């Protein structure tokens, strides 16, 4: 049975039915669809468009459908879409009164409402997963506060940093993601219901009643736009894409840092895999998979941006293509965030190895140049002098802390004994006390600031 078969002389072809149907995926919206219909029927009753009794019978019928779907007693199948399924089941259960549910409503404003409700729920779940990820990173940062590691640019050792600052950098990224989800939710929280098929409705509805019942912040202000706007889908998948981008960076660091070449982190066996041929292998498959899944999330972003391009006002069936990509992007990113938080929590940190690595490859050379510049030598000249010192070390197979004082003096008279204290990694990191810098004090402040901002964002959540 179809909701619209009245004007048709012929049944739809089986292949057309199969191609057009979306119940196989929009069944995911059953709870939102029923919530939306209960709110709509309640409002129709309040406004006298249906009698209170009719409205009550409809709401009870809808609640029984929700219960039965949830308990597994009612299988969601056999119809064109979730809206047809719910409405037809309602009529089966309560008779002709059920046929009044769709008064002053169209599937166009209905589906847009359902999907917004779904995305708002999904944003909450995603926010929880992000919050959990940040908590694991903060835990790692706290355990790392007293330790130094090499910081990199161009994947070459650059300057020593506090280990906690490293983890805080990822917390900053994920906190921005959480903020972005909040912003996205505010724009998603706009109710299209009451827009009808495209032009509004001639019934004396009260959209404020349905808005309040459904928990939307605002109601849409143009019915043509409201039924065809899927910006919130594109925006949410963009948020998910950036989360994936940030995760993929963490994956790359994990793969590098857990290699024997780096040896900074220890991969737990529980999150590693082996090779079918090489008995010695312990592979970081989880990180590689999470990094790889970025591709499909970006793919869904490109897909929705292309679907919404060039669509004439107002609703067009192209928009049915908005759902599967979002569902897949949502599941992918939720799974990735969850497994990565668990894995990161179990990763061991080899502080001794990082401390040794932080001293290697002249990571304190900038400190030598700064030493001279602070004594009055122009920085560019100091940079040149230090470059020559590094050259001397390379030629004589030595390090900056072992260069004889006579050589330092020869390079520049401003050098004193205290230079040997300067060229140590912990000293170098701890001197960088500018706001957000790599000193222990700043890393500690970074942790408290992140904790405060995370709490503030969580308490804003409605
Ligand atoms: N399945 C449709 C969608 O997802 C629901 C709206 C159908 N509206 C219509 N005019 N055929 O967009």
CSV table of C-alpha atoms and ligand atoms in Angstrom, one decimal:
chain,number,residue,atom,x,y,z
A,1,UNK,CA,0.0,0.0,0.0
A,2,UNK,CA,1.2,3.5,-0.8
A,3,UNK,CA,0.2,6.8,0.8
A,4,UNK,CA,-0.3,8.3,-2.7
A,5,UNK,CA,-1.7,5.6,-4.9
A,6,UNK,CA,-5.2,7.2,-5.5
A,7,UNK,CA,-4.4,9.0,-8.7
A,8,UNK,CA,-2.5,6.1,-10.3
A,9,UNK,CA,-4.1,3.7,-12.8
A,10,UNK,CA,-1.2,1.3,-12.7
A,11,UNK,CA,0.9,-0.2,-9.9
A,12,UNK,CA,4.5,0.9,-9.8
A,13,UNK,CA,7.0,-1.5,-11.4
A,14,UNK,CA,8.9,-3.8,-9.0
A,15,UNK,CA,12.2,-2.3,-10.0
A,16,UNK,CA,10.9,1.3,-9.6
A,17,UNK,CA,9.6,0.4,-6.1
A,18,UNK,CA,12.9,-1.2,-5.2
A,19,UNK,CA,14.9,1.8,-6.5
A,20,UNK,CA,12.6,4.4,-4.8
A,21,UNK,CA,12.2,2.8,-1.4
A,22,UNK,CA,14.2,4.1,1.5
A,23,UNK,CA,12.8,2.2,4.4
A,24,UNK,CA,15.8,0.0,4.3
A,25,UNK,CA,17.8,2.9,5.7
A,26,UNK,CA,15.4,5.6,7.0
A,27,UNK,CA,14.0,3.0,9.5
A,28,UNK,CA,16.8,4.4,11.6
A,29,UNK,CA,14.6,7.5,12.0
A,30,UNK,CA,11.6,5.6,13.5
A,31,UNK,CA,11.9,7.1,17.0
A,32,UNK,CA,12.2,10.7,15.7
A,33,UNK,CA,9.4,10.1,13.2
A,34,UNK,CA,7.1,8.9,16.0
A,35,UNK,CA,8.2,11.7,18.4
A,36,UNK,CA,7.4,14.2,15.6
A,37,UNK,CA,4.0,12.7,14.9
A,38,UNK,CA,3.1,12.6,18.6
A,39,UNK,CA,4.0,16.3,18.8
A,40,UNK,CA,2.1,17.1,15.6
A,41,UNK,CA,-1.1,15.2,16.7
A,42,UNK,CA,-0.9,16.9,20.1
A,43,UNK,CA,-0.7,20.3,18.5
A,44,UNK,CA,-3.6,19.4,16.2
A,45,UNK,CA,-5.7,18.6,19.2
A,46,UNK,CA,-4.7,21.7,21.1
A,47,UNK,CA,-5.6,23.9,18.1
A,48,UNK,CA,-9.0,22.2,17.6
A,49,UNK,CA,-8.0,20.9,14.2
A,50,UNK,CA,-8.6,17.4,15.6
A,51,UNK,CA,-10.7,16.7,18.7
A,52,UNK,CA,-8.9,16.1,21.9
A,53,UNK,CA,-10.2,12.5,21.8
A,54,UNK,CA,-8.9,11.9,18.2
A,55,UNK,CA,-5.5,13.4,19.1
A,56,UNK,CA,-5.3,11.2,22.3
A,57,UNK,CA,-6.2,8.0,20.4
A,58,UNK,CA,-3.5,8.8,17.7
A,59,UNK,CA,-0.9,9.5,20.3
A,60,UNK,CA,-1.6,6.3,22.2
A,61,UNK,CA,-1.5,4.4,18.9
A,62,UNK,CA,1.9,5.9,18.1
A,63,UNK,CA,3.2,5.1,21.5
A,64,UNK,CA,2.2,1.5,21.1
A,65,UNK,CA,4.0,1.4,17.8
A,66,UNK,CA,7.2,2.8,19.3
A,67,UNK,CA,7.0,0.3,22.2
A,68,UNK,CA,6.6,-2.6,19.8
A,69,UNK,CA,9.4,-1.6,17.5
A,70,UNK,CA,11.7,-1.2,20.5
A,71,UNK,CA,10.7,-4.6,22.0
A,72,UNK,CA,11.2,-6.3,18.6
A,73,UNK,CA,7.5,-7.3,18.4
A,74,UNK,CA,6.9,-5.1,15.3
A,75,UNK,CA,9.3,-5.5,12.3
A,76,UNK,CA,9.9,-2.3,10.4
A,77,UNK,CA,9.4,-3.5,6.8
A,78,UNK,CA,7.2,-3.6,3.7
A,79,UNK,CA,6.6,0.1,2.9
A,80,UNK,CA,8.1,2.8,0.9
A,81,UNK,CA,9.6,4.8,3.8
A,82,UNK,CA,9.4,5.1,7.6
A,83,UNK,CA,6.6,7.7,7.3
A,84,UNK,CA,4.4,5.3,5.3
A,85,UNK,CA,5.2,2.5,7.7
A,86,UNK,CA,4.3,4.4,10.8
A,87,UNK,CA,1.1,6.0,9.4
A,88,UNK,CA,-0.2,2.7,7.8
A,89,UNK,CA,0.5,0.7,11.0
A,90,UNK,CA,-1.3,3.4,13.0
A,91,UNK,CA,-4.4,3.1,10.7
A,92,UNK,CA,-4.2,-0.7,11.1
A,93,UNK,CA,-4.2,-0.3,14.9
A,94,UNK,CA,-6.7,2.5,15.5
A,95,UNK,CA,-8.7,2.6,12.3
A,96,UNK,CA,-9.8,5.7,10.4
A,97,UNK,CA,-8.8,8.2,13.1
A,98,UNK,CA,-5.2,7.3,12.1
A,99,UNK,CA,-5.9,8.7,8.7
A,100,UNK,CA,-6.2,12.2,10.3
A,101,UNK,CA,-2.6,12.3,11.5
A,102,UNK,CA,-1.3,13.7,8.2
A,103,UNK,CA,-3.6,16.8,8.4
A,104,UNK,CA,-1.6,20.0,7.9
A,105,UNK,CA,1.6,18.1,7.2
A,106,UNK,CA,3.6,16.7,4.3
A,107,UNK,CA,6.4,14.2,4.2
A,108,UNK,CA,8.6,17.0,3.1
A,109,UNK,CA,8.4,19.0,6.4
A,110,UNK,CA,8.1,15.7,8.3
A,111,UNK,CA,11.4,14.1,7.0
A,112,UNK,CA,13.3,17.4,7.4
A,113,UNK,CA,12.1,17.5,11.1
A,114,UNK,CA,12.9,13.8,11.7
A,115,UNK,CA,16.4,14.2,10.3
A,116,UNK,CA,17.1,17.3,12.3
A,117,UNK,CA,16.0,15.6,15.5
A,118,UNK,CA,18.2,12.6,14.5
A,119,UNK,CA,21.3,14.8,13.9
A,120,UNK,CA,20.7,16.7,17.2
A,121,UNK,CA,20.7,13.3,19.0
A,122,UNK,CA,23.7,12.2,17.1
A,123,UNK,CA,25.7,15.4,17.9
A,124,UNK,CA,25.1,14.6,21.6
A,125,UNK,CA,26.5,11.1,21.2
A,126,UNK,CA,29.5,12.4,19.2
A,127,UNK,CA,30.1,15.1,21.9
A,128,UNK,CA,30.2,12.4,24.6
A,129,UNK,CA,32.7,10.4,22.6
A,130,UNK,CA,34.9,13.5,22.0
A,131,UNK,CA,34.7,14.4,25.7
A,132,UNK,CA,35.9,10.9,26.6
A,133,UNK,CA,38.7,11.2,24.1
A,134,UNK,CA,39.8,14.5,25.6
A,135,UNK,CA,39.7,13.0,29.1
A,136,UNK,CA,42.1,10.2,28.0
A,137,UNK,CA,44.4,12.8,26.5
A,138,UNK,CA,44.3,14.8,29.7
A,139,UNK,CA,45.1,11.8,31.7
A,140,UNK,CA,48.1,11.1,29.5
A,141,UNK,CA,49.2,14.7,29.8
A,142,UNK,CA,49.0,14.6,33.6
A,143,UNK,CA,51.2,11.5,33.6
A,144,UNK,CA,53.7,13.2,31.3
A,145,UNK,CA,54.1,16.6,33.0
A,146,UNK,CA,57.6,15.9,34.4
A,147,UNK,CA,58.9,14.6,31.1
A,148,UNK,CA,60.6,15.9,28.0
A,149,UNK,CA,60.4,14.7,24.4
A,150,UNK,CA,61.7,16.0,21.1
A,151,UNK,CA,59.3,18.3,19.2
A,152,UNK,CA,59.4,18.0,15.4
A,153,UNK,CA,59.0,20.2,12.4
A,154,UNK,CA,59.3,18.6,8.9
A,155,UNK,CA,59.5,15.3,10.9
A,156,UNK,CA,63.0,16.3,11.9
A,157,UNK,CA,63.9,17.0,15.6
A,158,UNK,CA,63.4,20.7,16.2
A,159,UNK,CA,63.2,21.7,19.9
A,160,UNK,CA,62.6,19.9,23.2
A,161,UNK,CA,59.1,20.1,24.5
A,162,UNK,CA,57.2,19.0,27.6
A,163,UNK,CA,55.4,15.7,26.9
A,164,UNK,CA,52.2,17.0,28.4
A,165,UNK,CA,52.2,19.8,25.8
A,166,UNK,CA,52.2,17.2,23.1
A,167,UNK,CA,49.0,15.6,24.4
A,168,UNK,CA,47.5,19.0,25.1
A,169,UNK,CA,47.9,19.9,21.4
A,170,UNK,CA,45.5,17.0,20.5
A,171,UNK,CA,43.1,18.0,23.2
A,172,UNK,CA,43.0,21.5,21.7
A,173,UNK,CA,42.0,20.0,18.3
A,174,UNK,CA,39.3,17.8,19.8
A,175,UNK,CA,38.0,20.7,21.9
A,176,UNK,CA,37.6,22.8,18.8
A,177,UNK,CA,35.7,19.9,17.3
A,178,UNK,CA,33.4,19.8,20.3
A,179,UNK,CA,32.8,23.6,20.0
A,180,UNK,CA,32.1,23.2,16.3
A,181,UNK,CA,29.5,20.5,17.1
A,182,UNK,CA,27.8,22.9,19.5
A,183,UNK,CA,27.6,25.6,16.8
A,184,UNK,CA,26.3,23.0,14.3
A,185,UNK,CA,23.7,21.9,16.8
A,186,UNK,CA,22.4,25.4,17.2
A,187,UNK,CA,21.8,25.7,13.5
A,188,UNK,CA,20.3,22.3,13.3
A,189,UNK,CA,17.9,23.1,16.1
A,190,UNK,CA,15.4,24.8,13.8
A,191,UNK,CA,12.0,23.2,13.3
A,192,UNK,CA,10.7,22.8,9.7
A,193,UNK,CA,7.4,21.2,10.8
A,194,UNK,CA,4.5,23.3,9.8
A,195,UNK,CA,6.0,24.2,6.4
A,196,UNK,CA,3.8,21.6,4.6
A,197,UNK,CA,4.9,20.4,1.2
A,198,UNK,CA,6.5,23.7,0.4
A,199,UNK,CA,4.0,26.6,0.9
A,200,UNK,CA,2.9,26.3,4.6
A,201,UNK,CA,-0.6,25.4,5.5
A,202,UNK,CA,-4.1,26.9,5.6
A,203,UNK,CA,-5.0,25.1,8.9
A,204,UNK,CA,-4.7,27.3,12.1
A,205,UNK,CA,-1.7,25.4,13.5
A,206,UNK,CA,0.5,26.6,16.3
A,207,UNK,CA,4.1,25.8,15.5
A,208,UNK,CA,5.3,27.0,18.9
A,209,UNK,CA,3.5,24.1,20.5
A,210,UNK,CA,5.3,21.5,18.4
A,211,UNK,CA,8.6,23.4,18.7
A,212,UNK,CA,8.4,23.2,22.5
A,213,UNK,CA,7.3,19.5,22.5
A,214,UNK,CA,10.2,18.5,20.3
A,215,UNK,CA,12.8,20.6,22.0
A,216,UNK,CA,13.9,22.8,19.0
A,217,UNK,CA,15.4,26.2,19.8
A,218,UNK,CA,13.7,28.0,16.9
A,219,UNK,CA,11.2,27.5,14.1
A,220,UNK,CA,12.0,27.9,10.4
A,221,UNK,CA,11.0,31.2,8.8
A,222,UNK,CA,10.5,30.3,5.2
A,223,UNK,CA,8.6,27.2,4.2
A,224,UNK,CA,10.3,26.8,0.8
A,225,UNK,CA,13.7,26.9,2.3
A,226,UNK,CA,12.7,24.8,5.3
A,227,UNK,CA,11.7,21.7,3.3
A,228,UNK,CA,14.7,21.8,1.1
A,229,UNK,CA,17.5,22.9,3.4
A,230,UNK,CA,20.1,20.2,4.1
A,231,UNK,CA,22.9,22.6,5.1
A,232,UNK,CA,22.9,21.0,8.6
A,233,UNK,CA,23.7,17.6,7.0
A,234,UNK,CA,26.7,19.1,5.1
A,235,UNK,CA,27.8,21.0,8.2
A,236,UNK,CA,27.6,18.0,10.5
A,237,UNK,CA,29.6,15.8,8.0
A,238,UNK,CA,32.1,18.6,7.8
A,239,UNK,CA,32.5,18.5,11.6
A,240,UNK,CA,33.0,14.8,11.4
A,241,UNK,CA,35.5,15.3,8.6
A,242,UNK,CA,37.7,17.5,10.8
A,243,UNK,CA,37.4,15.1,13.7
A,244,UNK,CA,38.7,12.4,11.2
A,245,UNK,CA,41.5,14.7,10.1
A,246,UNK,CA,42.6,15.2,13.7
A,247,UNK,CA,42.3,11.5,14.4
A,248,UNK,CA,44.4,10.7,11.3
A,249,UNK,CA,47.2,12.9,12.6
A,250,UNK,CA,47.2,11.2,16.0
A,251,UNK,CA,47.2,7.8,14.1
A,252,UNK,CA,50.3,8.9,12.2
A,253,UNK,CA,52.1,9.9,15.3
A,254,UNK,CA,51.1,6.7,17.0
A,255,UNK,CA,52.4,4.6,14.1
A,256,UNK,CA,55.7,6.5,14.2
A,257,UNK,CA,56.2,6.7,18.0
A,258,UNK,CA,55.5,3.0,18.5
A,259,UNK,CA,58.0,1.9,15.9
A,260,UNK,CA,61.3,0.6,17.1
A,261,UNK,CA,63.0,3.5,15.2
A,262,UNK,CA,61.3,5.9,17.6
A,263,UNK,CA,60.5,3.7,20.6
A,264,UNK,CA,58.6,6.6,22.4
A,265,UNK,CA,55.4,4.7,23.0
A,266,UNK,CA,54.6,1.0,23.7
A,267,UNK,CA,51.7,-0.5,21.7
A,268,UNK,CA,49.6,-2.8,23.9
A,269,UNK,CA,49.3,-6.3,22.5
A,270,UNK,CA,45.5,-6.0,22.9
A,271,UNK,CA,45.4,-3.4,20.2
A,272,UNK,CA,48.1,-4.8,17.8
A,273,UNK,CA,47.9,-7.4,15.1
A,274,UNK,CA,50.4,-9.9,13.6
A,275,UNK,CA,51.6,-11.1,10.2
A,276,UNK,CA,50.7,-14.3,8.6
A,277,UNK,CA,54.2,-14.8,7.3
A,278,UNK,CA,56.6,-12.8,9.5
A,279,UNK,CA,56.4,-14.2,13.0
A,280,UNK,CA,58.1,-11.2,14.6
A,281,UNK,CA,55.7,-8.6,13.4
A,282,UNK,CA,53.5,-6.5,15.7
A,283,UNK,CA,51.5,-4.1,13.5
A,284,UNK,CA,49.6,-0.9,14.3
A,285,UNK,CA,46.5,-1.9,12.3
A,286,UNK,CA,44.0,0.0,14.4
A,287,UNK,CA,45.8,3.3,13.8
A,288,UNK,CA,46.1,2.5,10.1
A,289,UNK,CA,42.4,1.7,9.8
A,290,UNK,CA,41.3,4.8,11.6
A,291,UNK,CA,43.7,6.9,9.4
A,292,UNK,CA,42.2,5.1,6.3
A,293,UNK,CA,38.6,5.7,7.3
A,294,UNK,CA,39.2,9.4,7.0
A,295,UNK,CA,38.8,8.8,3.3
A,296,UNK,CA,35.2,7.6,3.5
A,297,UNK,CA,34.2,10.4,5.8
A,298,UNK,CA,35.6,13.0,3.4
A,299,UNK,CA,33.8,11.1,0.6
A,300,UNK,CA,30.5,11.5,2.3
A,301,UNK,CA,31.2,15.3,2.7
A,302,UNK,CA,31.8,15.6,-1.1
A,303,UNK,CA,28.7,13.5,-1.8
A,304,UNK,CA,26.3,15.7,0.2
A,305,UNK,CA,27.8,18.9,-1.1
A,306,UNK,CA,27.2,17.6,-4.6
A,307,UNK,CA,23.7,16.4,-3.9
A,308,UNK,CA,22.6,19.8,-2.6
A,309,UNK,CA,24.2,21.7,-5.5
A,310,UNK,CA,21.9,23.0,-8.2
A,311,UNK,CA,18.6,21.8,-6.7
A,312,UNK,CA,15.7,24.0,-7.7
A,313,UNK,CA,13.4,25.2,-5.0
A,314,UNK,CA,11.9,23.5,-3.1
A,315,UNK,CA,11.9,19.8,-2.2
A,316,UNK,CA,13.3,17.3,-4.7
A,317,UNK,CA,13.8,13.6,-4.3
A,318,UNK,CA,17.6,14.0,-4.7
A,319,UNK,CA,17.4,15.0,-1.0
A,320,UNK,CA,16.7,11.4,0.0
A,321,UNK,CA,20.4,10.9,-0.8
A,322,UNK,CA,21.2,12.9,2.4
A,323,UNK,CA,20.8,10.0,4.8
A,324,UNK,CA,23.1,7.0,4.1
A,325,UNK,CA,26.3,9.0,4.0
A,326,UNK,CA,25.5,10.7,7.2
A,327,UNK,CA,24.6,7.4,8.9
A,328,UNK,CA,27.9,5.9,7.7
A,329,UNK,CA,30.0,9.0,8.6
A,330,UNK,CA,28.4,9.1,12.1
A,331,UNK,CA,29.1,5.4,12.8
A,332,UNK,CA,32.6,5.5,11.4
A,333,UNK,CA,33.7,8.5,13.5
A,334,UNK,CA,31.9,7.2,16.7
A,335,UNK,CA,33.7,3.9,16.3
A,336,UNK,CA,37.0,5.5,15.6
A,337,UNK,CA,36.8,7.9,18.6
A,338,UNK,CA,35.8,5.1,20.9
A,339,UNK,CA,38.4,2.6,19.9
A,340,UNK,CA,41.1,5.3,19.8
A,341,UNK,CA,40.4,6.5,23.3
A,342,UNK,CA,40.5,2.9,24.6
A,343,UNK,CA,43.8,2.2,22.8
A,344,UNK,CA,45.5,5.4,23.8
A,345,UNK,CA,44.6,4.8,27.4
A,346,UNK,CA,46.4,1.4,27.1
A,347,UNK,CA,49.5,2.8,25.3
A,348,UNK,CA,52.6,2.9,27.5
A,349,UNK,CA,55.0,5.9,27.4
A,350,UNK,CA,58.7,5.3,27.4
A,351,UNK,CA,59.9,8.5,29.0
A,352,UNK,CA,63.6,7.5,29.3
A,353,UNK,CA,63.8,6.9,25.5
A,354,UNK,CA,62.1,10.3,24.8
A,355,UNK,CA,64.4,12.1,27.2
A,356,UNK,CA,67.5,10.7,25.4
A,357,UNK,CA,66.0,11.5,22.0
A,358,UNK,CA,65.3,15.0,23.1
A,359,UNK,CA,69.0,15.6,23.7
A,360,UNK,CA,70.0,14.3,20.2
A,361,UNK,CA,70.4,16.2,16.9
A,362,UNK,CA,71.3,19.6,18.4
A,363,UNK,CA,67.7,20.3,19.6
A,364,UNK,CA,69.1,23.1,21.8
A,365,UNK,CA,70.8,25.0,19.0
A,366,UNK,CA,68.1,27.7,19.1
A,367,UNK,CA,68.9,28.2,22.8
A,368,UNK,CA,72.5,28.9,22.0
A,369,UNK,CA,71.5,31.5,19.4
A,370,UNK,CA,69.1,33.0,22.0
A,371,UNK,CA,71.8,33.0,24.6
A,372,UNK,CA,74.0,35.2,22.4
A,373,UNK,CA,71.1,37.4,21.3
A,374,UNK,CA,70.1,38.0,24.9
A,375,UNK,CA,73.6,39.2,25.5
A,376,UNK,CA,73.2,41.8,22.7
A,377,UNK,CA,74.3,40.1,19.6
A,378,UNK,CA,71.8,40.5,16.7
A,379,UNK,CA,69.8,37.3,16.4
A,380,UNK,CA,70.8,36.8,12.8
A,381,UNK,CA,74.5,37.0,13.7
A,382,UNK,CA,73.9,34.7,16.7
A,383,UNK,CA,72.1,32.2,14.4
A,384,UNK,CA,75.3,32.2,12.1
A,385,UNK,CA,77.6,31.7,15.0
A,386,UNK,CA,75.5,28.8,16.3
A,387,UNK,CA,75.4,27.3,12.8
A,388,UNK,CA,79.2,27.2,12.8
A,389,UNK,CA,79.2,25.6,16.3
A,390,UNK,CA,76.9,22.8,15.0
A,391,UNK,CA,79.2,22.4,12.0
A,392,UNK,CA,82.1,22.1,14.4
A,393,UNK,CA,80.2,19.3,16.3
A,394,UNK,CA,79.4,17.4,13.1
A,395,UNK,CA,83.0,17.6,12.0
A,396,UNK,CA,84.3,16.5,15.4
A,397,UNK,CA,81.6,14.0,16.2
A,398,UNK,CA,80.6,15.7,19.4
A,399,UNK,CA,77.6,17.5,20.9
A,400,UNK,CA,76.9,21.1,22.0
A,401,UNK,CA,77.3,20.2,25.7
A,402,UNK,CA,80.8,18.7,25.1
A,403,UNK,CA,82.4,21.4,23.0
A,404,UNK,CA,85.4,22.8,24.9
A,405,UNK,CA,85.0,26.2,26.4
A,406,UNK,CA,88.0,27.4,24.4
A,407,UNK,CA,86.1,26.6,21.2
A,408,UNK,CA,83.0,28.4,22.4
A,409,UNK,CA,85.1,31.5,23.3
A,410,UNK,CA,86.8,31.3,19.9
A,411,UNK,CA,83.4,31.3,18.1
A,412,UNK,CA,82.3,34.3,20.2
A,413,UNK,CA,83.6,36.1,23.2
A,414,UNK,CA,80.2,36.4,24.7
A,415,UNK,CA,80.1,32.7,25.6
A,416,UNK,CA,80.6,31.8,29.3
A,417,UNK,CA,80.6,28.6,31.3
A,418,UNK,CA,76.9,28.9,31.8
A,419,UNK,CA,76.3,28.0,28.2
A,420,UNK,CA,76.8,24.3,29.1
A,421,UNK,CA,73.7,24.5,31.4
A,422,UNK,CA,71.7,26.1,28.5
A,423,UNK,CA,72.2,23.3,26.0
A,424,UNK,CA,70.2,20.7,28.0
A,425,UNK,CA,66.8,19.6,26.8
A,426,UNK,CA,64.8,20.0,30.0
A,427,UNK,CA,66.3,23.5,30.5
A,428,UNK,CA,65.4,24.4,26.9
A,429,UNK,CA,61.8,23.2,27.2
A,430,UNK,CA,61.3,24.8,30.6
A,431,UNK,CA,62.6,28.2,29.4
A,432,UNK,CA,59.8,28.5,26.9
A,433,UNK,CA,57.4,30.0,29.3
A,434,UNK,CA,55.4,32.2,26.9
A,435,UNK,CA,51.7,31.5,27.1
A,436,UNK,CA,51.0,28.2,25.4
A,437,UNK,CA,54.7,27.4,25.3
A,438,UNK,CA,56.6,24.1,26.1
A,439,UNK,CA,57.6,24.8,29.7
A,440,UNK,CA,56.3,22.6,32.5
A,441,UNK,CA,54.4,25.5,34.0
A,442,UNK,CA,52.7,26.3,30.7
A,443,UNK,CA,51.8,22.6,30.1
A,444,UNK,CA,50.2,22.5,33.6
A,445,UNK,CA,48.3,25.6,32.8
A,446,UNK,CA,47.3,24.1,29.5
A,447,UNK,CA,45.8,21.1,31.3
A,448,UNK,CA,43.7,23.3,33.7
A,449,UNK,CA,42.5,25.6,30.9
A,450,UNK,CA,41.5,22.6,28.8
A,451,UNK,CA,39.6,21.1,31.8
A,452,UNK,CA,37.8,24.3,32.4
A,453,UNK,CA,36.8,24.7,28.7
A,454,UNK,CA,35.7,21.1,28.5
A,455,UNK,CA,33.5,21.6,31.6
A,456,UNK,CA,32.0,24.8,30.2
A,457,UNK,CA,31.1,23.1,26.9
A,458,UNK,CA,29.6,20.1,28.6
A,459,UNK,CA,27.4,22.3,30.9
A,460,UNK,CA,26.2,24.2,27.9
A,461,UNK,CA,24.8,21.0,26.4
A,462,UNK,CA,21.0,20.8,26.3
B,1,LIG,N1,12.1,9.7,1.6
B,1,LIG,C1,11.9,11.0,1.4
B,1,LIG,C2,13.2,11.8,1.7
B,1,LIG,O1,14.0,11.2,2.4
B,1,LIG,C3,10.8,11.6,2.3
B,1,LIG,C4,10.1,12.7,1.6
B,1,LIG,C5,9.3,12.3,0.5
B,1,LIG,N2,8.7,13.4,-0.1
B,1,LIG,C6,8.2,13.3,-1.3
B,1,LIG,N3,7.7,14.4,-1.8
B,1,LIG,N4,8.3,12.2,-2.1
B,1,LIG,O2,13.5,12.8,1.4
